[in-house]
Short mmCIF file of C-alpha atoms in Angstrom, two decimals:
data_model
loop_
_atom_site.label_atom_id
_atom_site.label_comp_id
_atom_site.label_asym_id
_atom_site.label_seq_id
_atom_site.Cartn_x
_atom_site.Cartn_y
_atom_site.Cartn_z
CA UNK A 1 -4.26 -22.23 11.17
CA UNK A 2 -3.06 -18.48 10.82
CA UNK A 3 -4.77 -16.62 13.78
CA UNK A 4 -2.53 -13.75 12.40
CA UNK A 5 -4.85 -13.62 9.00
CA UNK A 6 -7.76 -12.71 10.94
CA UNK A 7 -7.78 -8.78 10.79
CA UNK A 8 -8.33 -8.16 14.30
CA UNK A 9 -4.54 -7.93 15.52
CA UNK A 10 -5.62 -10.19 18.27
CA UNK A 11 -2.57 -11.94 17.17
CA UNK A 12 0.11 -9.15 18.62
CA UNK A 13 0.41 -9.89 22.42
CA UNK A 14 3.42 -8.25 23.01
CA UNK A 15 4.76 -8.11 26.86
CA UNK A 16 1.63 -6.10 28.67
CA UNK A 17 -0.65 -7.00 26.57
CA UNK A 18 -2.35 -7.33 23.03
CA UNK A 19 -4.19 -4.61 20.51
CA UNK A 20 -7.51 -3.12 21.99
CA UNK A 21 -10.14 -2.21 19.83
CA UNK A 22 -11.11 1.27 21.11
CA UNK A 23 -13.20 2.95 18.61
CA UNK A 24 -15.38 1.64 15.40
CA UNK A 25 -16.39 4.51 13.35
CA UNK A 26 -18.94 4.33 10.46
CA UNK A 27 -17.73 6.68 7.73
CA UNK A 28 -20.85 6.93 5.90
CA UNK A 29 -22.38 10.05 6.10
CA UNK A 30 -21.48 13.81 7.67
CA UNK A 31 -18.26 15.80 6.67
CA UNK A 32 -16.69 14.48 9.96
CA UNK A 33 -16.67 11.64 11.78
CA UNK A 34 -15.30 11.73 15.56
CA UNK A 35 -14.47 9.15 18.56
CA UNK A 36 -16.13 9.36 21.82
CA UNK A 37 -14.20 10.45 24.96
CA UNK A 38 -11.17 8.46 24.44
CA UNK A 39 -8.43 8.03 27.33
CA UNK A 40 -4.89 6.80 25.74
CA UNK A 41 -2.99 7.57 29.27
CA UNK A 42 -1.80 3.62 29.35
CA UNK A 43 -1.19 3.39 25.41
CA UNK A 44 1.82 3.77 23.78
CA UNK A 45 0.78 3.25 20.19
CA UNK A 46 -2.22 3.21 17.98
CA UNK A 47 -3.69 1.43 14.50
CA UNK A 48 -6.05 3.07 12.66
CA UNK A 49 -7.29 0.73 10.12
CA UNK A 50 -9.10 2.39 7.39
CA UNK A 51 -11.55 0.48 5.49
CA UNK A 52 -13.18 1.25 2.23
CA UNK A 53 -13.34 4.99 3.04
CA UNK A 54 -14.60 7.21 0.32
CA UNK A 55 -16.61 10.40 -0.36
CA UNK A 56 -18.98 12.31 -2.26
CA UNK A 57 -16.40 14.28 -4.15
CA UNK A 58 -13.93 14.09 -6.56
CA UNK A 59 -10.87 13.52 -4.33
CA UNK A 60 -9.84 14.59 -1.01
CA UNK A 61 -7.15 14.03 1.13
CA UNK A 62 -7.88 11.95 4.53
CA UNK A 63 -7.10 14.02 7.57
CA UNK A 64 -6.99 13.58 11.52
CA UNK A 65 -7.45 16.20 14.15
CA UNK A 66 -6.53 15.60 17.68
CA UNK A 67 -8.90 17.25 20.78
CA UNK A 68 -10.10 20.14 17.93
CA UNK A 69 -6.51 21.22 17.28
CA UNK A 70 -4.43 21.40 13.80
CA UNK A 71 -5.48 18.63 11.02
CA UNK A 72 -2.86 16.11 10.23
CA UNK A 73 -3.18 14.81 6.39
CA UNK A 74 -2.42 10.51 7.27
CA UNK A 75 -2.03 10.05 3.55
CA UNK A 76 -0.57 13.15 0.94
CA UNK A 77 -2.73 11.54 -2.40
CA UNK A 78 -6.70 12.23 -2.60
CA UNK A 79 -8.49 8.88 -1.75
CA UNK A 80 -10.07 9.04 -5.84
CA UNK A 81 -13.07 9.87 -7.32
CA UNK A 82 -16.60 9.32 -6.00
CA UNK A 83 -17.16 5.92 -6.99
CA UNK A 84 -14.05 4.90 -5.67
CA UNK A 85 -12.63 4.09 -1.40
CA UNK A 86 -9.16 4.20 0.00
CA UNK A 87 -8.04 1.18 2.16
CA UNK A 88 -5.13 1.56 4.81
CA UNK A 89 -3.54 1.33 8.44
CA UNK A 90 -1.88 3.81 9.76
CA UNK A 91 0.61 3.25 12.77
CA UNK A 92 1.18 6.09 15.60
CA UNK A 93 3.84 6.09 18.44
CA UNK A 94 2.04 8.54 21.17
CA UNK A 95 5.64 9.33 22.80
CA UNK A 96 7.13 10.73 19.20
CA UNK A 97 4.37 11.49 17.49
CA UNK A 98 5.53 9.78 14.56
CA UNK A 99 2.97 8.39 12.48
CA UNK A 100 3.55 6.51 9.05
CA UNK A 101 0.48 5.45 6.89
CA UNK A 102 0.28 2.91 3.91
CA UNK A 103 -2.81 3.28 1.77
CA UNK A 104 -4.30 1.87 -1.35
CA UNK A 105 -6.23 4.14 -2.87
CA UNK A 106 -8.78 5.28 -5.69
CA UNK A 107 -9.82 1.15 -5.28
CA UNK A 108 -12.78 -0.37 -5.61
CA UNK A 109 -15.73 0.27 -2.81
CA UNK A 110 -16.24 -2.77 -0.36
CA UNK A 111 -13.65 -4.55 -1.59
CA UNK A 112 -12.62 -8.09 -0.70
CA UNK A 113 -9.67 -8.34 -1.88
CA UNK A 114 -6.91 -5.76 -3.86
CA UNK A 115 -3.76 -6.86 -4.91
CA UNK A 116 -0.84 -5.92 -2.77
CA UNK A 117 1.29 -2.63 -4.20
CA UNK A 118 4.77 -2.71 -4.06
CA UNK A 119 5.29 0.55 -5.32
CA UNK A 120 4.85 3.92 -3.80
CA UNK A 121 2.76 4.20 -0.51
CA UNK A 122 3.83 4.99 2.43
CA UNK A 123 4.01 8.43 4.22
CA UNK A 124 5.75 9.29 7.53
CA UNK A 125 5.75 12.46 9.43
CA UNK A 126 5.61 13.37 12.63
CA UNK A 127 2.21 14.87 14.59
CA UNK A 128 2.79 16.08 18.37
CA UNK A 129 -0.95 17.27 18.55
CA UNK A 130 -1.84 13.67 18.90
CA UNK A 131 -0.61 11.78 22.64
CA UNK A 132 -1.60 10.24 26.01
CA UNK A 133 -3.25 13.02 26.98
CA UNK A 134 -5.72 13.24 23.53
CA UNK A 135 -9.39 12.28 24.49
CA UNK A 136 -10.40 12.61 21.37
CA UNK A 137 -10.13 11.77 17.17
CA UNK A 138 -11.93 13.62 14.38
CA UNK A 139 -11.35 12.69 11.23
CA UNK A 140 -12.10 14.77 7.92
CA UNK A 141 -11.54 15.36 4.21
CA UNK A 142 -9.11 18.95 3.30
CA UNK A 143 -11.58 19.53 0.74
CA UNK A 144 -14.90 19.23 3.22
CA UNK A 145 -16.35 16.63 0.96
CA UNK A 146 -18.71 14.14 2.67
CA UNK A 147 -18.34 10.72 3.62
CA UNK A 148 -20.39 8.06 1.69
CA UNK A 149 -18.57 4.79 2.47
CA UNK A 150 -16.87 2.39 5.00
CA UNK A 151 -15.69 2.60 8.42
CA UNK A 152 -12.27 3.11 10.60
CA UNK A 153 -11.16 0.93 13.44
CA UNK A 154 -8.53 2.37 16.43
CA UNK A 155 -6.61 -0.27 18.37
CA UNK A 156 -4.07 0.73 21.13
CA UNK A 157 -1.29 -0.89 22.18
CA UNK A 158 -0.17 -0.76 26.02
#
């Protein structure tokens, strides 16, 4: 059986240690959606796994915001209209701050399955704002628009 199918990155178990699930958060309602006290002192990278994320709007671009500083846009193309959810993971080293997200977006809501893109996707940048010494995660839409739909998972990696 592939234990690496499962979603849950239980699978990585690098030297140290394996993924830890260290925030769930339900991105259905409010214009921001934030972790609880988070310490990332031992972590050296993060996944944010975005699932079925959408708003009220028409658009809107997915952002991040580290302890109340500067937003960070993870992915530069609005997640689609108001019937519609983005789906995506986004991978952050804490030392660099060099994040790069892939995302599928203006997809279906609740989807269970969306065919793999092998076009244009990804996004890489760098965000300082974001490290071991962050205690917390806010994320937003640049446009204010609400949330409405689906939920995002952080994992670190020691």
């Amino acid at each position: 059986s592939s234990t690496f199918l499962r979603g849950d990155y239980a699978w990585e178990t690098p030297a140290g240690g394996g993924w830890t699930l260290l925030s769930t958060l339900a991105t259905t309602s409010g214009t921001s959606v934030a972790t609880a006290t988070l310490s990332l002192t031992d972590y050296k990278s993060l996944l944010i796994d975005t699932y079925s994320v959408g708003n009220t709007g028409a658009g809107g671009k997915l952002q991040l915001t580290a302890n109340g500083g500067s937003a960070h846009l993870m992915y530069t193309t609005a997640g689609g209209s108001s019937s519609q959810a983005m789906y995506g993971t986004t991978w952050f080293q804490l030392a660099s701050g060099i994040i790069t997200s892939v995302f599928r977006v203006a997809q279906a809501r609740s989807a269970t399955s969306i065919v793999t893109s092998t076009g244009p996707g990804d996004n890489s940048g760098v965000y300082q704002s974001l490290s071991t010494a962050s205690t917390s995660i806010t994320f937003t839409w640049d446009g204010g628009e609400t949330f409405d739909v689906g939920s995002i998972k952080i994992y670190g990696l020691k």
